[in-house]
Coordinates of C-alpha atoms and ligand atoms in Angstrom, one line a residue:
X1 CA 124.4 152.8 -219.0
X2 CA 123.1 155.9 -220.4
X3 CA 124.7 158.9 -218.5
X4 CA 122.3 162.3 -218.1
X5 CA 123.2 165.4 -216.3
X6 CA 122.4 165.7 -212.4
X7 CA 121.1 169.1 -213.3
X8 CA 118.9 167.4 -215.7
X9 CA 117.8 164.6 -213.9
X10 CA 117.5 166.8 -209.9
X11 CA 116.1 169.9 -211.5
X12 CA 113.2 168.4 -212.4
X13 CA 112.6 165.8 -210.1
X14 CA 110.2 169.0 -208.3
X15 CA 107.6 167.4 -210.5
X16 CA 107.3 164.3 -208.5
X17 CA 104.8 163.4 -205.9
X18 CA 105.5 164.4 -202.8
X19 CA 104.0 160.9 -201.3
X20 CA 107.0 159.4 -201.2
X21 CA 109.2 161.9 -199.5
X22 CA 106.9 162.1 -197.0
X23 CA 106.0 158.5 -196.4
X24 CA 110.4 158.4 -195.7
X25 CA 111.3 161.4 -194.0
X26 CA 108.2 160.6 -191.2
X27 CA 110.6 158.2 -190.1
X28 CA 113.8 160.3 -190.1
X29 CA 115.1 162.8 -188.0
X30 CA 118.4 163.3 -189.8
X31 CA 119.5 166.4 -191.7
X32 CA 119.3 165.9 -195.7
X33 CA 122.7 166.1 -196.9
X34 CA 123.9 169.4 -197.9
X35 CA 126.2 168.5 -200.2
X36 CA 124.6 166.5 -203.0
X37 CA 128.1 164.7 -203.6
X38 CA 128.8 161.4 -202.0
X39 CA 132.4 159.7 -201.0
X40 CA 132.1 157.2 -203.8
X41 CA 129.9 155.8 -206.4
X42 CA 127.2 154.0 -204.3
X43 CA 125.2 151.7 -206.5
X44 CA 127.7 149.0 -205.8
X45 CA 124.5 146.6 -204.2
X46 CA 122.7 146.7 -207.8
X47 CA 119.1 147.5 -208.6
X48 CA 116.2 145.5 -208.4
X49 CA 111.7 145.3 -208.9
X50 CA 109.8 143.5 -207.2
X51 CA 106.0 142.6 -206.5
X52 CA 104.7 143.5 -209.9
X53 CA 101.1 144.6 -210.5
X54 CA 99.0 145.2 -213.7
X55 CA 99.5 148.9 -212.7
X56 CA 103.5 148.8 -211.5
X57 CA 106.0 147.6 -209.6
X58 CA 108.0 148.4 -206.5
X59 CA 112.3 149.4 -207.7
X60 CA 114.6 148.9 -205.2
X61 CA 118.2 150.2 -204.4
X62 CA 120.3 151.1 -201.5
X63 CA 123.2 153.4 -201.5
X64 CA 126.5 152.1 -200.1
X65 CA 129.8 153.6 -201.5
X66 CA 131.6 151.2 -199.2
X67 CA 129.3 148.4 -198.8
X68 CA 131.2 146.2 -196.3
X69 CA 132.2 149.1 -193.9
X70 CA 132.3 147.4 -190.6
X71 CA 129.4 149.8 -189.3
X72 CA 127.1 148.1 -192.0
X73 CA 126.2 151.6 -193.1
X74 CA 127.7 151.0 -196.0
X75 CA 130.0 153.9 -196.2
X76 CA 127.4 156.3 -195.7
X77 CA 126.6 159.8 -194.1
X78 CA 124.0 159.7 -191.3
X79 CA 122.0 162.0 -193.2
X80 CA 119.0 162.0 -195.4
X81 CA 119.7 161.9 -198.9
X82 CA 117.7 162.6 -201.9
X83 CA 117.2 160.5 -205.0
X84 CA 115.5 160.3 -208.0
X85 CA 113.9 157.4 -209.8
X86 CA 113.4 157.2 -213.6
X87 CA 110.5 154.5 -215.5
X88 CA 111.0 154.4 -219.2
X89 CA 109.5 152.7 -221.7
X90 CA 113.2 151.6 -223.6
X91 CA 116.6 151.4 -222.3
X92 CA 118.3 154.7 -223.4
X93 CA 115.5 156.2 -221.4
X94 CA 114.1 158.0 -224.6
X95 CA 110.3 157.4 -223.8
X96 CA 110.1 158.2 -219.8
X97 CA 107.0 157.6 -218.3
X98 CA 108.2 158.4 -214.7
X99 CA 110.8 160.5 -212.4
X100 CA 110.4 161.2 -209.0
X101 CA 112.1 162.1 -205.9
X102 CA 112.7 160.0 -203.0
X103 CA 114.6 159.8 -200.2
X104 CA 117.2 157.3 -198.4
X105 CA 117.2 157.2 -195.1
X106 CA 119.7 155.9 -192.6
X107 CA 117.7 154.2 -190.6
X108 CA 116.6 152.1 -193.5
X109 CA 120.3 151.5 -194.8
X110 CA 119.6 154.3 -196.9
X111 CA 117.5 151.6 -198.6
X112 CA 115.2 152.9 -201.5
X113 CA 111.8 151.3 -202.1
X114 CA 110.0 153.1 -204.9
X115 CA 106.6 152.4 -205.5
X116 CA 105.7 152.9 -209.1
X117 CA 102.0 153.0 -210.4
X118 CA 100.1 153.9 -213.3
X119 CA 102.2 151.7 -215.8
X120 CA 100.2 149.2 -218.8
X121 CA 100.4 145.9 -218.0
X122 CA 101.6 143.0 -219.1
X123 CA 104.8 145.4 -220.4
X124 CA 108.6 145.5 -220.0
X125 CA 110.3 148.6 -218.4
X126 CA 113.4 150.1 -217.6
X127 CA 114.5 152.2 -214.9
X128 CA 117.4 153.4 -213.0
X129 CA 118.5 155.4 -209.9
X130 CA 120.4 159.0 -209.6
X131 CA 121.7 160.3 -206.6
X132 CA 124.8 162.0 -205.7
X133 CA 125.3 162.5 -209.2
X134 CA 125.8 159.1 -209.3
X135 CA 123.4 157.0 -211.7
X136 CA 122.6 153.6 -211.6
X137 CA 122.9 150.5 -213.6
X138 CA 119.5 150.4 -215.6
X139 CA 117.3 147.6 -214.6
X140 CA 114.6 146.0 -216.8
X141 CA 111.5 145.0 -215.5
X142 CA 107.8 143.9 -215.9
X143 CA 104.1 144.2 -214.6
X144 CA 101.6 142.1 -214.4
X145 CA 99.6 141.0 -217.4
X146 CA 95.1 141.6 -216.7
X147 CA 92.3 140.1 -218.1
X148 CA 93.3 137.1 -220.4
X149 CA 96.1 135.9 -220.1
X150 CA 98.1 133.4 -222.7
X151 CA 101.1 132.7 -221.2
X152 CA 103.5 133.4 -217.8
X153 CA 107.3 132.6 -217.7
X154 CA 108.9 132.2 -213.8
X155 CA 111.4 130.5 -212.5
X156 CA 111.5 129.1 -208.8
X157 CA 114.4 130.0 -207.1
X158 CA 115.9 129.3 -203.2
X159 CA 118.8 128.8 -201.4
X160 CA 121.3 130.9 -202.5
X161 CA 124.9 130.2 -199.8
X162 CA 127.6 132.3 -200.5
X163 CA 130.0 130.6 -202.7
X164 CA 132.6 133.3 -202.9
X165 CA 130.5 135.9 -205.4
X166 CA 129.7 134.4 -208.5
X167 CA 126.5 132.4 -209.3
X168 CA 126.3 129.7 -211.9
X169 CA 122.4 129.4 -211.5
X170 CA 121.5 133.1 -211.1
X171 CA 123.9 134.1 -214.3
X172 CA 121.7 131.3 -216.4
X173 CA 119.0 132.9 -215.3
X174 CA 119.5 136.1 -216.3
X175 CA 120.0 135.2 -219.6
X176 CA 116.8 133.4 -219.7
X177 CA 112.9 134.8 -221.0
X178 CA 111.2 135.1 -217.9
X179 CA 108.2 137.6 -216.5
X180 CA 109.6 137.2 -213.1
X181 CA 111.6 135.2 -210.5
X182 CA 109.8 133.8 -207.1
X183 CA 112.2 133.4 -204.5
X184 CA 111.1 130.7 -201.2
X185 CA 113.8 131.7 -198.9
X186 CA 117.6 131.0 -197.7
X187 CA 118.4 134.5 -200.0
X188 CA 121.3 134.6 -197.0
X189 CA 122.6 131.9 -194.3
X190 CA 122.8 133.4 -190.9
X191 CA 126.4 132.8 -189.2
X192 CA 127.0 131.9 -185.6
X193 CA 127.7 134.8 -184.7
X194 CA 125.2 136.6 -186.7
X195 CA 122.8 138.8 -184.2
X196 CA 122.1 142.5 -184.8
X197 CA 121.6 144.7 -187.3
X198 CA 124.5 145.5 -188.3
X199 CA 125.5 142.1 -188.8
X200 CA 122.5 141.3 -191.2
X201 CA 122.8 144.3 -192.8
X202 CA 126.9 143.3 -193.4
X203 CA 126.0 139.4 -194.5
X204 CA 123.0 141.1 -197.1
X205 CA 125.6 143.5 -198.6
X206 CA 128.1 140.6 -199.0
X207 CA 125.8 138.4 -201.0
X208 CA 124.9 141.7 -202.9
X209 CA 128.2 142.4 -204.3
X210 CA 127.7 138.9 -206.5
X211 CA 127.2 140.4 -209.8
X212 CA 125.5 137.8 -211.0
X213 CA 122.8 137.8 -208.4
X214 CA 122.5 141.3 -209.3
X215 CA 122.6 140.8 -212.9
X216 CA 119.2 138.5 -212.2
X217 CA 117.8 141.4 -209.7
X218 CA 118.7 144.2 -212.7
X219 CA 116.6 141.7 -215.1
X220 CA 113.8 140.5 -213.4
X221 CA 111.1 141.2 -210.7
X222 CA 111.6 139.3 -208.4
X223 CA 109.0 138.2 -205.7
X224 CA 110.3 136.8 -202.4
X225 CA 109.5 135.0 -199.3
X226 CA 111.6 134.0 -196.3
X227 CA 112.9 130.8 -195.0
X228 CA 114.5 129.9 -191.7
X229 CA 118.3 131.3 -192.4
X230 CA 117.3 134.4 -193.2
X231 CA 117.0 134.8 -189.6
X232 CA 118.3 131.6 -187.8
X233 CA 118.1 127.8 -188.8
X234 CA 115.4 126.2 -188.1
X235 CA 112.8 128.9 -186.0
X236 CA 109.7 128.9 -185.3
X237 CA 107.7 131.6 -183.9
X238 CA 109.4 133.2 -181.1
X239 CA 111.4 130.0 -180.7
X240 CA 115.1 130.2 -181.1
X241 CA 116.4 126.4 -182.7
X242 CA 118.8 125.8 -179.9
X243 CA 115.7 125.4 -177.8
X244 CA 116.6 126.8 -173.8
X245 CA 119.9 128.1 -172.5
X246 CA 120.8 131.3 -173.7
X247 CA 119.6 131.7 -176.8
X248 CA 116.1 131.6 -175.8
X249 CA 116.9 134.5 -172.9
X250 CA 113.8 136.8 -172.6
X251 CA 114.2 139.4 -175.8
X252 CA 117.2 137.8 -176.9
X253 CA 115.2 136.1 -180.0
X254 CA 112.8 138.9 -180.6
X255 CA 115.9 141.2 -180.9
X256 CA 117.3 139.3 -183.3
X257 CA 114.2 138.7 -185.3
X258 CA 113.8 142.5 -185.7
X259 CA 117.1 142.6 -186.9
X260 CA 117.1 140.1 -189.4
X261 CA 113.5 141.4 -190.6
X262 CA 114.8 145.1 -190.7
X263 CA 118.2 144.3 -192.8
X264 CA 115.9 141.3 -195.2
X265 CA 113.6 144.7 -195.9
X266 CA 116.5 146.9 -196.6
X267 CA 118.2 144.4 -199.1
X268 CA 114.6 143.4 -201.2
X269 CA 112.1 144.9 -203.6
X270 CA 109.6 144.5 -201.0
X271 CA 106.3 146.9 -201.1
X272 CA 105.0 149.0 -197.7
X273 CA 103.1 146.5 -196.3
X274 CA 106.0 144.1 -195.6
X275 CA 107.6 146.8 -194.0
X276 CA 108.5 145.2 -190.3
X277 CA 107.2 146.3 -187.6
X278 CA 110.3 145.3 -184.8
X279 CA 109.3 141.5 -184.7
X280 CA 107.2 141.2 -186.9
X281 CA 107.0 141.4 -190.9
X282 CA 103.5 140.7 -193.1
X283 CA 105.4 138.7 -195.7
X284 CA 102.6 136.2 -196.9
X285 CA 100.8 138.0 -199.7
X286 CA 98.7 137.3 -203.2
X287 CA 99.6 138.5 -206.5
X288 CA 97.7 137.9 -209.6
X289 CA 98.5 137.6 -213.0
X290 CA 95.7 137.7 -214.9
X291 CA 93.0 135.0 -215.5
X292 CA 95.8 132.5 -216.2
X293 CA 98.3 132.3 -212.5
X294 CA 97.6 133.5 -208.8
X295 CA 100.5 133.1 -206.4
X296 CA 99.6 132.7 -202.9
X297 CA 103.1 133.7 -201.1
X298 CA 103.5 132.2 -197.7
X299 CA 105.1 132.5 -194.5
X300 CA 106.0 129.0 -193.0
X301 CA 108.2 130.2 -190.4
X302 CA 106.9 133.2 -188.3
X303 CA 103.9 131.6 -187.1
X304 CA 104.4 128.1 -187.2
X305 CA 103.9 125.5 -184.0
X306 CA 107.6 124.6 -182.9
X307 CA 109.6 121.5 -184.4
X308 CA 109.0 118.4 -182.4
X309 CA 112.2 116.8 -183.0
X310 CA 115.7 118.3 -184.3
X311 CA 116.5 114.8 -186.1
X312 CA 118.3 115.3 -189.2
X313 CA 117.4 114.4 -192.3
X314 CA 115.0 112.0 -190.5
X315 CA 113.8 110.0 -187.3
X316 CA 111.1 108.4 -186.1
X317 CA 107.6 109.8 -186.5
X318 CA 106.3 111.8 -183.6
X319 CA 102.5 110.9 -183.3
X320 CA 102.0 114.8 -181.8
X321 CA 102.4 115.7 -185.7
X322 CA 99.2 114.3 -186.5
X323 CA 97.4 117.3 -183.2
X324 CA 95.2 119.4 -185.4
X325 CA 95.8 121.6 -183.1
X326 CA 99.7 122.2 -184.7
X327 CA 100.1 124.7 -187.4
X328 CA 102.3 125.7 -190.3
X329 CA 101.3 128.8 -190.8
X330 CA 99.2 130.0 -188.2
X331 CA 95.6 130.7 -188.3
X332 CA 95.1 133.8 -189.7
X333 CA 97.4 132.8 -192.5
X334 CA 95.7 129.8 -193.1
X335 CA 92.6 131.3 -193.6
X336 CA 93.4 133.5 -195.8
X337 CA 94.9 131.1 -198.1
X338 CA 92.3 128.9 -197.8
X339 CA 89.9 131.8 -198.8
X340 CA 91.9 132.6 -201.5
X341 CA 92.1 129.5 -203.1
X342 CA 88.6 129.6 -202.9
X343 CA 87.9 132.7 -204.2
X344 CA 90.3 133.0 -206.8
X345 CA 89.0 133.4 -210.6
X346 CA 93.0 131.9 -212.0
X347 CA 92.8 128.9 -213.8
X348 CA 96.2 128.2 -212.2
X349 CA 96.6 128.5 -208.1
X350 CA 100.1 128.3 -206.7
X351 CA 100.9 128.2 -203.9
X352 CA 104.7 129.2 -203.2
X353 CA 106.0 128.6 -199.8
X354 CA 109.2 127.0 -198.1
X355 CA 108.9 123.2 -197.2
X356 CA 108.1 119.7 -198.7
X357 CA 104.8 119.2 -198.5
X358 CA 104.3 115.9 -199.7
X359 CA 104.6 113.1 -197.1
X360 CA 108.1 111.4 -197.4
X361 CA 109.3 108.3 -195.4
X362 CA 113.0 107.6 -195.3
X363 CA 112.8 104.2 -193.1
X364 CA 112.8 101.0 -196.1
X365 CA 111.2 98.7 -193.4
X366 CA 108.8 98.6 -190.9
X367 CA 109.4 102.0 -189.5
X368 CA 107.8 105.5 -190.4
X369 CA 111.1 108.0 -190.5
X370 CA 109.8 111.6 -191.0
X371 CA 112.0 115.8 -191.4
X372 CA 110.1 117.3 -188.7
X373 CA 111.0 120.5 -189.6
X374 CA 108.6 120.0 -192.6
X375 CA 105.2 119.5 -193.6
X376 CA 105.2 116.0 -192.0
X377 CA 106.0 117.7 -188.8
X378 CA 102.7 119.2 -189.2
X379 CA 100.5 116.6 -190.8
X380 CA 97.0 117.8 -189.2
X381 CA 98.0 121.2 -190.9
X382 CA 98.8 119.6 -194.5
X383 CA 95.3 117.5 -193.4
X384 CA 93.5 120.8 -193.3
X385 CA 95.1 122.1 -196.7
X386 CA 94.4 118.9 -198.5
X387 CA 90.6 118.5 -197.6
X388 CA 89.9 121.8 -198.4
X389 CA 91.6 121.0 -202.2
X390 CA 89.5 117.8 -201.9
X391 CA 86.5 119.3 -201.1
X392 CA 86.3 122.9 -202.8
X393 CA 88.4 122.0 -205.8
X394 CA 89.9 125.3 -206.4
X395 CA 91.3 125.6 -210.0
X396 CA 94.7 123.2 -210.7
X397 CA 96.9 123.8 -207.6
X398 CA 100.3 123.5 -207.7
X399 CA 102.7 123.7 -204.5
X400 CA 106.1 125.3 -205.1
X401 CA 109.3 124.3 -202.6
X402 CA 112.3 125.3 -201.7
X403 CA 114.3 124.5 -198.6
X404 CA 115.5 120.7 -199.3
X405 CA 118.2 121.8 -201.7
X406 CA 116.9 119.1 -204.2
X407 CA 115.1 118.9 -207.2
X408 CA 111.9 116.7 -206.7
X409 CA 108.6 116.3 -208.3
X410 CA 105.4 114.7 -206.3
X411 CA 101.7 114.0 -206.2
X412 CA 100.0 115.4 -203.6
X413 CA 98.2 112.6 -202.6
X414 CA 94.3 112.3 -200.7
X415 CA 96.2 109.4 -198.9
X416 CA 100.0 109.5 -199.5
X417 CA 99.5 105.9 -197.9
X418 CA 97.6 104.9 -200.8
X419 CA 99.1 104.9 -204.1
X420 CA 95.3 104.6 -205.1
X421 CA 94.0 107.3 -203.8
X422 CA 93.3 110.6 -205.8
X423 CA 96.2 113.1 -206.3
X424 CA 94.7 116.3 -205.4
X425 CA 97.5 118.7 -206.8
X426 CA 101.2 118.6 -207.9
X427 CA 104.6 119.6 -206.2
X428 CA 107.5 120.8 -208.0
X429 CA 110.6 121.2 -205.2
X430 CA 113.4 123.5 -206.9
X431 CA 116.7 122.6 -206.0
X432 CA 118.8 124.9 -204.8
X433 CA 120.7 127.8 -206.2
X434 CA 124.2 126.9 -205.1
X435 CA 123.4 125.5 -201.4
X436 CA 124.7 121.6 -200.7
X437 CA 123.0 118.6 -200.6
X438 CA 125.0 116.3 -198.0
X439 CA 121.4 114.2 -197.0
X440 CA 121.4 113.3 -200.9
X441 CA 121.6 109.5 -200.3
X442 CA 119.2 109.5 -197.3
X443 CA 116.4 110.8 -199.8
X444 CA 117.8 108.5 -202.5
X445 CA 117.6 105.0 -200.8
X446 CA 113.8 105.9 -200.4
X447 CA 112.4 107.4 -203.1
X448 CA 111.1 103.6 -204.4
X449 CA 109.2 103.0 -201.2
X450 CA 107.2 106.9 -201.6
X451 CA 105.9 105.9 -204.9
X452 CA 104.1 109.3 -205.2
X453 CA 107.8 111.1 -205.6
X454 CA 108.0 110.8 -209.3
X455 CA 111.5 112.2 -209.6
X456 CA 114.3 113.2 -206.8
X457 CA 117.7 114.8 -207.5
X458 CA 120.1 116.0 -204.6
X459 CA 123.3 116.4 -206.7
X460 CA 122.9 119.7 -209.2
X461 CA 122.6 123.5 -208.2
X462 CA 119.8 125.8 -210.5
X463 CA 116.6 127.0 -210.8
X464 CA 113.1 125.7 -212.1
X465 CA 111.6 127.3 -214.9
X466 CA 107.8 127.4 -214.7
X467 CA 106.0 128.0 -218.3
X468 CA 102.2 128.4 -217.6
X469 CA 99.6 128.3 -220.2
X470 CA 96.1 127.7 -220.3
X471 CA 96.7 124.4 -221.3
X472 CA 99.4 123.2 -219.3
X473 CA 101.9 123.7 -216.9
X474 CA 105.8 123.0 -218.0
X475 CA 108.5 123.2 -215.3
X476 CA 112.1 122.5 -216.8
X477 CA 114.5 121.9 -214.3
X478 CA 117.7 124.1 -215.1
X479 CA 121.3 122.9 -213.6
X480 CA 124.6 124.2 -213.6
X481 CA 127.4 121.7 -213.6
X482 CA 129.3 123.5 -211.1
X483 CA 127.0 126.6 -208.7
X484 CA 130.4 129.2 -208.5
X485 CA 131.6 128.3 -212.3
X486 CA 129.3 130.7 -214.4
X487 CA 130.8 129.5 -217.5
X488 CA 130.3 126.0 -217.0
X489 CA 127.1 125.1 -219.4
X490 CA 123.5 124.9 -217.8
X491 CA 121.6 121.7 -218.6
X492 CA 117.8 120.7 -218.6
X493 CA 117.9 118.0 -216.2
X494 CA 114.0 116.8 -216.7
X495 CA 110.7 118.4 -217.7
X496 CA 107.6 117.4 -216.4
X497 CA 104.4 119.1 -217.4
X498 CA 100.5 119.1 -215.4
X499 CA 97.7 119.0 -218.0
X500 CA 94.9 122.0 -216.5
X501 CA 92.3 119.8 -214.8
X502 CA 94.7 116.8 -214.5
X503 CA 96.5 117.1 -211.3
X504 CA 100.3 115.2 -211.4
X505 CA 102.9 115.7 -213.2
X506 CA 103.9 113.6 -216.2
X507 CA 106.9 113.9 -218.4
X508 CA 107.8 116.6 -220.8
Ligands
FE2_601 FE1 118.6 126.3 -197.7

């Protein structure tokens, strides 16, 4: 870390826009702190980017000298304080391109979201925080490429439980060539007892002190999503998962949403828009790079119909999945993506969301055996996103998963009943980060009888690495041997790669 005087770095920060300080102190009444000096140093949470665009990239910090105080204030004064942002174009800060001013606020956390522009894209950058005389650790980061486009490097991330701090998967990672990181969701696991904001903002912190996770964050934008434990297993809508009683009290849930939205924003390189607004967050969002990849991000969980059965892994099909009238991801969402897909110019669409979307049948016999929770629990929906691949053939889609804690690869079939029929697109389901996989040997026993799974594995923690060209798409499946054991060696387990205009995967 490359150490400049405050005087240098807060005398000039006068040259900044002012759009920033504004857009943050409309929503504060506090005092700015007098005295520039905090308690401690308070980058302890990292640094991270996020969202990148041709044009820039969103940097994100928060300040928290004492990041597990019991308040979830994170050792902080409940005052405004000022900080300044640096873009440069190298790591000792030599070519700077940007410094502004912002401001932390406490009723964000005193969470910074800086919203760069005017960067080249398709470049790397570095940047770094200053405030109480304090600087931060320098993160690297990277915008969008435009125009044509060669070649895009992500990995698929998801399900990250707290294993005591360190990170197999996420310290592999960050020692990997990637353009950015796409994140579908379980970035925390809600506890029992986990229900207002200060308890989000305490369980975010915690999983924030891993310096591996925040040696990924520092390296790499990252663009993320939410899943269910984020907020509470299993959710839907307004519904709480323990369906009546006193969880579902009137308020009760919406409090708790607005919570868990409030401390997901104040922890993630997220841009204005997803913002929340009490109970509700715009998560699902596009983001193009180039003529080569369009991600369409989603949101499975805030709008979807409720879960007709709790059965876990499995039980016995409900025929109310096939009601048309059931939805994933709620109407306006869905047509959105469905105009997206249609408009978009990328010879690669992907579509990165939380659960399996390919049917999967865990009953041998006679019987159909079905995770309501996932796409099968909303077959009409899948239905509608299927026959609209079918029919307006929108360039070479590709689904990406998280969720199932399991690495899987599948054909997305016209009729998944029907190993005949046409594969419309390809699945790649990223296991998990470090999360368990106790319904292993429920998938396993299957996996013969859903002939359009071409590979399952429900034993090894990591990450997916996506390598997109025009030709092809390559996704390497990187394990760890053990996920809290970051000097345990990380593995390819398999590689499968999608010819462009031949949906379905096929071996590396
Ligand atoms: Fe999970």
């Amino acid at each position: 870390m490359t150490q400049l005087s405050r005087r240098e770095l807060l005398g000039k920060s006068a040259l900044g826009t002012g759009a920033l300080w504004a857009a943050a102190a409309g929503v504060s009444a506090a005092p700015v702190l007098a005295r520039q000096r905090l308690s401690d140093y308070p980058f302890t949470l990292g640094v991270a980017s996020g969202d990148p665009l041709p044009d820039g990239v969103v940097l994100w910090t928060r300040l928290a000298p004492d990041p597990l105080a019991a308040d979830g204030r994170g050792g902080m004064p409940d005052r405004r304080v000022p900080v300044t942002w640096e873009v440069a174009e190298d790591e000792a800060f030599r070519r700077r391109v940007r410094r502004e001013r912002a401001v932390a606020v406490p009723e964000l956390g005193h969470a910074v979201h800086a919203e760069v522009g005017g960067l080249q894209p398709g470049r790397e950058y570095f940047f770094r925080f200053v405030a109480g005389g304090e600087v931060s650790p320098v993160g690297r980061t990277r915008t969008a490429p435009a125009g044509a486009t060669d070649e895009v490097r992500f990995a698929l991330a998801s399900c990250q439980a707290w294993v005591g701090g360190p990170y197999a998967a996420y310290r592999t990672m960050a020692e990997d060539d990637l353009d950015l990181v796409v994140h579908v969701g379980d970035y925390i696991y809600e506890r029992r007892d986990t229900e207002t904001l200060q308890d989000f903002r305490l369980l975010h912190a915690l999983y924030k002190t891993s310096p591996d996770l925040q040696a990924a964050h520092a390296r790499f934008p990252f663009v993320v999503t939410f899943d269910d434990h984020e907020i509470e297993n299993n959710w839907a809508d307004g519904v709480s998962q323990p369906d009546g009683e006193a969880s579902n009290e009137p308020g009760r849930f919406a409090a708790l949403r607005a919570a868990a939205f409030q401390a997901y924003y104040e922890h993630l390189p997220l841009r204005r828009p997803q913002r929340p607004k009490g109970p509700s967050l715009h998560l699902y969002r596009g983001l193009a790079f180039g003529d080569l990849l369009d991600f369409s991000v989603l949101d499975t969980r805030q709008y979807r119909s409720d879960q007709l059965t709790e059965n876990f892994p499995a039980g016995p099909r409900d025929p109310r999945t096939d009601d048309p009238g059931r939805t994933m991801t709620g109407a306006t969402q869905e047509r959105w993506l469905l105009d997206r897909l249609a408009r978009s110019p990328a010879r690669w669409n992907a579509i990165a969301q939380q659960t399996i979307v390919a049917q999967f049948d865990y009953d041998r016999g006679e019987g159909v055996s079905v995770n309501h929770d996932q796409w099968d629990g909303y077959a009409g929906a899948r239905d509608r996103l299927l026959d609209f691949v079918a029919q307006r053939r929108p360039a070479n889609p590709v689904v990406l998963t998280g969720d199932w804690h399991s690495s899987w690869v599948n054909d997305l079939k016209a009729d998944f009943d029907d190993p005949a029929s046409e594969t419309l697109a390809t699945e790649f389901v990223g296991t998990s980060i470090s999360s368990n996989c106790s319904w292993a040997p429920a998938v396993a026993q299957a996996v013969d009888v859903n002939p359009h799974v071409k590979f399952f594995d429900g034993d090894r923690r990591g990450y997916v690495r996506c390598t997109v060209t025009p030709e092809a798409w390559r996704s390497d499946y990187q394990v760890v041997a053990a996920a809290n054991d970051p000097s345990a060696p990380a593995t390819t387990l398999t590689s499968w790669v999608v010819e462009a205009g031949r949906p379905g995967a096929v071996p590396a």
